[in-house]
Amino acid sequence: MHGLHTPAGSDAIAPDTTGLNFYTADPSLADLLQLYLPDALFTHIAPHLERLGGLAGDHLDQCARLADRHTPVLHHRDKFGRDAQYIEYHPAYRELERVAYGEFGIHAMSHRKGVLGWPETYPSAAKHAFTYLFNQAEFGLGCPINVTDGAAMLLSRFGDDALKAKYLDGLTQTDMALLTQGAQFMTEKEGGSDVGKLTTVATPEGDHWRLTGEKWFCSNADAMVSMLLARPEGAGPGTRGVGLFLMPRFLDDGTPNRYRIVRLKDKLGTRSMASGEIKLEGAVAYAVGKLDRGFVQMAEMVNWSRLSNGVKSTALMRRALHDAFAVAHGRVVFGKRIVDQPLARRQLLKLMLPVEQALSLCFMTADALDRAEAGSQDAAALLRILTPVLKFRATRDARKVCGDALEMRGGVGYIEEFVPARLLRDAHLGSIWEGTSNIVALDAIARAVGRHGAQGALAANLHARLDEAASVPQVWRDRLRALVDRAVAFAQGVAADPANEVDSRRATTTLYHVASAVMLAWEGARIHERRGDARRLLLSKLVVDHRLARPDPFAAEAREAGVAALLIGSEPVSLAQAAEHLG
Ligand SMILES: Cc1cc2nc3c(=O)[nH]c(=O)nc-3n(C[C@H](O)[C@H](O)[C@H](O)COP(=O)(O)OP(=O)(O)OC[C@H]3O[C@@H](n4cnc5c(N)ncnc54)[C@H](O)[C@@H]3O)c2cc1C
């Protein structure tokens, strides 16, 4: 599974991933891309991904380390003593921006034709392959890239022609001199989860509005174009009374808009990126879409971001796994490499499994998004349930995987010179923003299942995949079918009775594990057809054993030495070899 690589390091301390190409070292990525993308698109992006993988494993990683240590500084005046707010960034952050926006155009791929020479816009599955590689080096900037992308999506979907003509080009520019980055400000002191409590007021004035209030968490605080929620004067309470607005940083005459970044947050992670508190003091803003549909419209951006969050958490996990393997192969303890110690091999398997599950569900969700946007109702229902399920579990798994991978490096894992400490700090954010775990689990169960009945689309999709995967042994397909039905019934049962709300997180997790077990089996069969490697089918087995079954605390666990040897090794796994372990 893991592209073996032994970077140069000192004799005594295990090497890290410096110099590793995160694309070529990760065959799962190319395997999955080939399942979802047309050949011509895959062939077109593969060299670009390889280039980004190389940069992420070295140059970008060095920039990310510097940008994390030299955090942004907010200034309120220029050197002449004039009031002028600006945020000073380390040149390493500027270089990360140049590569992400200017060289690869990740933020523009869904909107602008011609990025990286491809004549069309990119499907999400292709775009997020770039997200995934970039975020293995730098997670902080991942947020501004995503909110710039999301702001462009909101504007193109709901903005009127005049607004689009004015702001869309800048949001999707790959020329750094013309780029105007985006942001998304919803959270106020009174309410992050409970957005309906927000107190920012919008007052009409001619062709625009004036905003008064305060936004409490504003990532990419100095963005040129912010999408935000505010309550038009006289509108009712709750989320129904909230409108969506576009707020430019500068007015048409070039003067600053009337809002102030009061201070920047001193954060645990994503320290390279500026998150601020903003006071709106009569700021000019423009209504986007229908005034009484502001929250519903913003929810589209939130859902885009939740998918992006899932991808970014998967990236953190992959990076942590790469690091753990670099240590396990590079360090000798008690006369053997760590990777050859049975207990360490088991731990490596436990690190590997959530990464591969998450990657499978990222692509499944991105593909559902692409098909939903092409008009498929089934895909829209599938997307409705997959988005919170992925966001919930992948972001939570990232906390654990990054923490446990850190330990594989021993004491130096805890030291900031090596990457695991930064990964762990960053990983704790994914489950908080764009909806905390509780909120996202409630969205999955109470709304996606309870209100929209989206679990039917998930069950139908998973059963269809099992029908398709005819080369997977029948016994295993039957086992997975039964698990799909049980997981869906459990989610329905939880959704049906408010007294069961406390089980929402468990029900969401179960849907995730069952969906990933099916996807891994389906992918295993397809990849085996293409290049004779069924290792993902073995991972499907591990999902069932490790994540859906509760071990007896008093009994020895099943021995998995054979499975570990196959998965940690780099030789292809035949269907027959995989089938031996399916039981
Ligand atoms: C680094 C960082 C950057 C951010 N950037 C942005 C940004 O750019 N734009 C933006 O708008 N926001 C941003 N946020 C804010 C973030 O989205 C919110 O903090 C988050 O949504 C939670 O809201 P809250 O802080 O008000 O917590 P609360 O909503 O008060 O939640 C507190 C706890 O209560 C739980 N809870 C809430 N409701 C329920 C319920 N019904 N049932 C059970 N439990 C519940 C939550 O799960 C949580 O554990 C950022 C946050 C951070 C940390």
Short mmCIF file of C-alpha atoms in Angstrom, two decimals, residues 91-268:
data_model
loop_
_atom_site.label_atom_id
_atom_site.label_comp_id
_atom_site.label_asym_id
_atom_site.label_seq_id
_atom_site.Cartn_x
_atom_site.Cartn_y
_atom_site.Cartn_z
CA PRO A 91 7.22 35.33 2.54
CA ALA A 92 6.87 31.57 2.96
CA TYR A 93 3.07 31.99 3.20
CA ARG A 94 3.12 34.18 0.10
CA GLU A 95 5.01 31.45 -1.70
CA LEU A 96 2.41 28.88 -0.64
CA GLU A 97 -0.27 31.21 -2.02
CA ARG A 98 1.59 31.62 -5.28
CA VAL A 99 1.81 27.89 -5.82
CA ALA A 100 -1.80 27.13 -4.81
CA TYR A 101 -3.57 30.00 -6.55
CA GLY A 102 -1.12 31.08 -9.20
CA GLU A 103 0.62 27.93 -10.35
CA PHE A 104 -2.06 25.28 -9.83
CA GLY A 105 -5.25 27.39 -9.61
CA ILE A 106 -6.92 24.98 -7.19
CA HIS A 107 -9.52 27.61 -6.15
CA ALA A 108 -10.48 28.22 -9.80
CA MET A 109 -10.73 24.66 -11.10
CA SER A 110 -14.50 24.39 -10.62
CA HIS A 111 -15.18 27.76 -12.24
CA ARG A 112 -12.69 28.74 -14.91
CA LYS A 113 -11.92 26.81 -18.07
CA GLY A 114 -8.29 26.43 -19.06
CA VAL A 115 -6.68 25.98 -15.62
CA LEU A 116 -3.48 23.96 -16.14
CA GLY A 117 -4.30 23.83 -19.83
CA TRP A 118 -7.48 21.74 -19.49
CA PRO A 119 -10.16 23.17 -21.80
CA GLU A 120 -13.08 22.63 -19.37
CA THR A 121 -13.68 23.21 -15.69
CA TYR A 122 -12.63 20.32 -13.46
CA PRO A 123 -14.95 17.86 -11.75
CA SER A 124 -14.63 17.88 -7.95
CA ALA A 125 -12.94 14.49 -7.97
CA ALA A 126 -10.07 15.98 -9.99
CA LYS A 127 -9.93 19.26 -8.08
CA HIS A 128 -9.78 17.54 -4.74
CA ALA A 129 -6.85 15.40 -5.81
CA PHE A 130 -4.94 18.71 -5.85
CA THR A 131 -6.51 19.77 -2.54
CA TYR A 132 -5.39 16.46 -1.04
CA LEU A 133 -1.77 16.75 -2.16
CA PHE A 134 -1.40 20.43 -1.30
CA ASN A 135 -2.83 19.97 2.20
CA GLN A 136 -0.33 17.23 2.98
CA ALA A 137 2.19 20.04 3.13
CA GLU A 138 0.08 23.03 4.21
CA PHE A 139 -3.30 22.81 5.91
CA GLY A 140 -3.62 26.46 7.02
CA LEU A 141 -3.89 27.91 3.53
CA GLY A 142 -6.29 25.10 2.66
CA CYS A 143 -9.05 27.18 4.24
CA PRO A 144 -8.57 30.38 2.20
CA ILE A 145 -8.31 28.32 -0.99
CA ASN A 146 -11.56 26.59 -0.15
CA VAL A 147 -13.48 29.70 0.86
CA THR A 148 -12.32 31.53 -2.25
CA ASP A 149 -13.62 28.61 -4.29
CA GLY A 150 -16.87 28.52 -2.25
CA ALA A 151 -17.43 32.27 -2.55
CA ALA A 152 -17.10 31.99 -6.33
CA MET A 153 -19.61 29.13 -6.30
CA LEU A 154 -22.15 31.13 -4.25
CA LEU A 155 -21.72 34.19 -6.41
CA SER A 156 -22.08 32.32 -9.68
CA ARG A 157 -25.11 30.39 -8.39
CA PHE A 158 -27.04 33.18 -6.69
CA GLY A 159 -25.51 36.56 -7.59
CA ASP A 160 -27.14 38.88 -10.11
CA ASP A 161 -25.36 39.67 -13.36
CA ALA A 162 -23.95 42.98 -12.18
CA LEU A 163 -22.43 41.45 -9.06
CA LYS A 164 -20.99 38.57 -11.02
CA ALA A 165 -19.49 40.91 -13.58
CA LYS A 166 -17.83 42.86 -10.80
CA TYR A 167 -16.43 40.12 -8.55
CA LEU A 168 -16.39 36.70 -10.19
CA ASP A 169 -13.34 37.22 -12.38
CA GLY A 170 -11.15 38.24 -9.42
CA LEU A 171 -12.23 35.30 -7.29
CA THR A 172 -11.25 32.84 -10.00
CA GLN A 173 -8.06 34.52 -11.22
CA THR A 174 -4.81 32.61 -11.39
CA ASP A 175 -2.87 35.79 -12.12
CA MET A 176 -1.71 36.77 -8.63
CA ALA A 177 -1.88 40.46 -9.48
CA LEU A 178 -5.59 40.16 -10.29
CA LEU A 179 -6.66 37.57 -7.74
CA THR A 180 -9.13 38.71 -5.05
CA GLN A 181 -9.41 36.03 -2.38
CA GLY A 182 -12.71 35.16 -0.69
CA ALA A 183 -13.95 34.49 2.83
CA GLN A 184 -17.08 33.31 4.63
CA PHE A 185 -18.17 34.98 7.85
CA MET A 186 -21.12 33.50 9.72
CA THR A 187 -20.06 32.90 13.29
CA GLU A 188 -20.82 35.52 15.93
CA LYS A 189 -20.22 35.48 19.67
CA GLU A 190 -23.88 34.59 20.21
CA GLY A 191 -23.93 31.77 17.75
CA GLY A 192 -21.70 29.48 15.72
CA SER A 193 -23.82 26.35 15.65
CA ASP A 194 -26.94 28.33 16.45
CA VAL A 195 -26.48 30.75 13.54
CA GLY A 196 -30.06 31.97 13.83
CA LYS A 197 -29.02 33.96 16.90
CA LEU A 198 -26.74 36.26 14.94
CA THR A 199 -27.19 39.97 15.62
CA THR A 200 -25.50 41.69 12.66
CA VAL A 201 -28.03 44.02 11.07
CA ALA A 202 -28.29 45.00 7.40
CA THR A 203 -29.85 48.37 6.59
CA PRO A 204 -30.86 49.20 3.00
CA GLU A 205 -29.25 52.21 1.32
CA GLY A 206 -29.78 52.79 -2.39
CA ASP A 207 -28.51 49.83 -4.42
CA HIS A 208 -26.63 48.34 -1.47
CA TRP A 209 -26.84 47.63 2.26
CA ARG A 210 -24.95 48.81 5.33
CA LEU A 211 -23.85 46.18 7.85
CA THR A 212 -23.49 46.79 11.57
CA GLY A 213 -22.37 44.18 14.08
CA GLU A 214 -19.46 41.89 14.79
CA LYS A 215 -18.16 38.67 13.31
CA TRP A 216 -16.27 36.55 15.79
CA PHE A 217 -14.36 34.02 13.65
CA CYS A 218 -13.21 35.33 10.27
CA SER A 219 -10.65 33.14 8.54
CA ASN A 220 -8.75 34.77 5.71
CA ALA A 221 -9.62 37.96 7.58
CA ASP A 222 -8.19 40.33 4.98
CA ALA A 223 -9.96 38.70 2.02
CA MET A 224 -11.08 41.08 -0.69
CA VAL A 225 -14.54 39.55 -1.02
CA SER A 226 -16.43 38.15 1.98
CA MET A 227 -19.68 36.26 1.92
CA LEU A 228 -21.58 36.79 5.15
CA LEU A 229 -24.90 36.42 6.86
CA ALA A 230 -26.78 39.37 8.41
CA ARG A 231 -30.36 40.10 9.40
CA PRO A 232 -32.07 42.75 7.27
CA GLU A 233 -33.71 45.40 9.44
CA GLY A 234 -37.17 44.26 10.47
CA ALA A 235 -36.66 40.62 9.37
CA GLY A 236 -37.92 37.86 11.62
CA PRO A 237 -35.87 35.82 14.10
CA GLY A 238 -33.94 32.61 13.48
CA THR A 239 -32.25 31.45 10.33
CA ARG A 240 -35.30 32.28 8.20
CA GLY A 241 -34.76 35.99 8.79
CA VAL A 242 -31.15 35.95 7.67
CA GLY A 243 -29.86 37.24 4.33
CA LEU A 244 -26.67 36.50 2.39
CA PHE A 245 -24.41 39.43 1.51
CA LEU A 246 -21.20 40.06 -0.37
CA MET A 247 -18.90 42.53 1.35
CA PRO A 248 -15.92 43.97 -0.55
CA ARG A 249 -12.81 44.99 1.36
CA PHE A 250 -12.42 48.14 -0.70
CA LEU A 251 -15.11 50.39 -2.16
CA ASP A 252 -15.33 51.40 -5.80
CA ASP A 253 -13.34 54.59 -5.13
CA GLY A 254 -10.49 52.55 -3.64
CA THR A 255 -11.11 53.55 -0.02
CA PRO A 256 -11.38 50.84 2.65
CA ASN A 257 -14.87 49.58 3.39
CA ARG A 258 -16.22 50.46 6.83
CA TYR A 259 -15.15 47.46 8.88
CA ARG A 260 -12.20 46.82 11.15
CA ILE A 261 -10.21 43.71 11.90
CA VAL A 262 -10.02 44.12 15.65
CA ARG A 263 -7.48 41.41 16.37
CA LEU A 264 -6.22 38.07 15.12
CA LYS A 265 -6.88 34.84 16.96
CA ASP A 266 -3.99 33.05 18.67
CA LYS A 267 -4.82 29.56 17.46
CA LEU A 268 -3.75 26.00 18.31
#
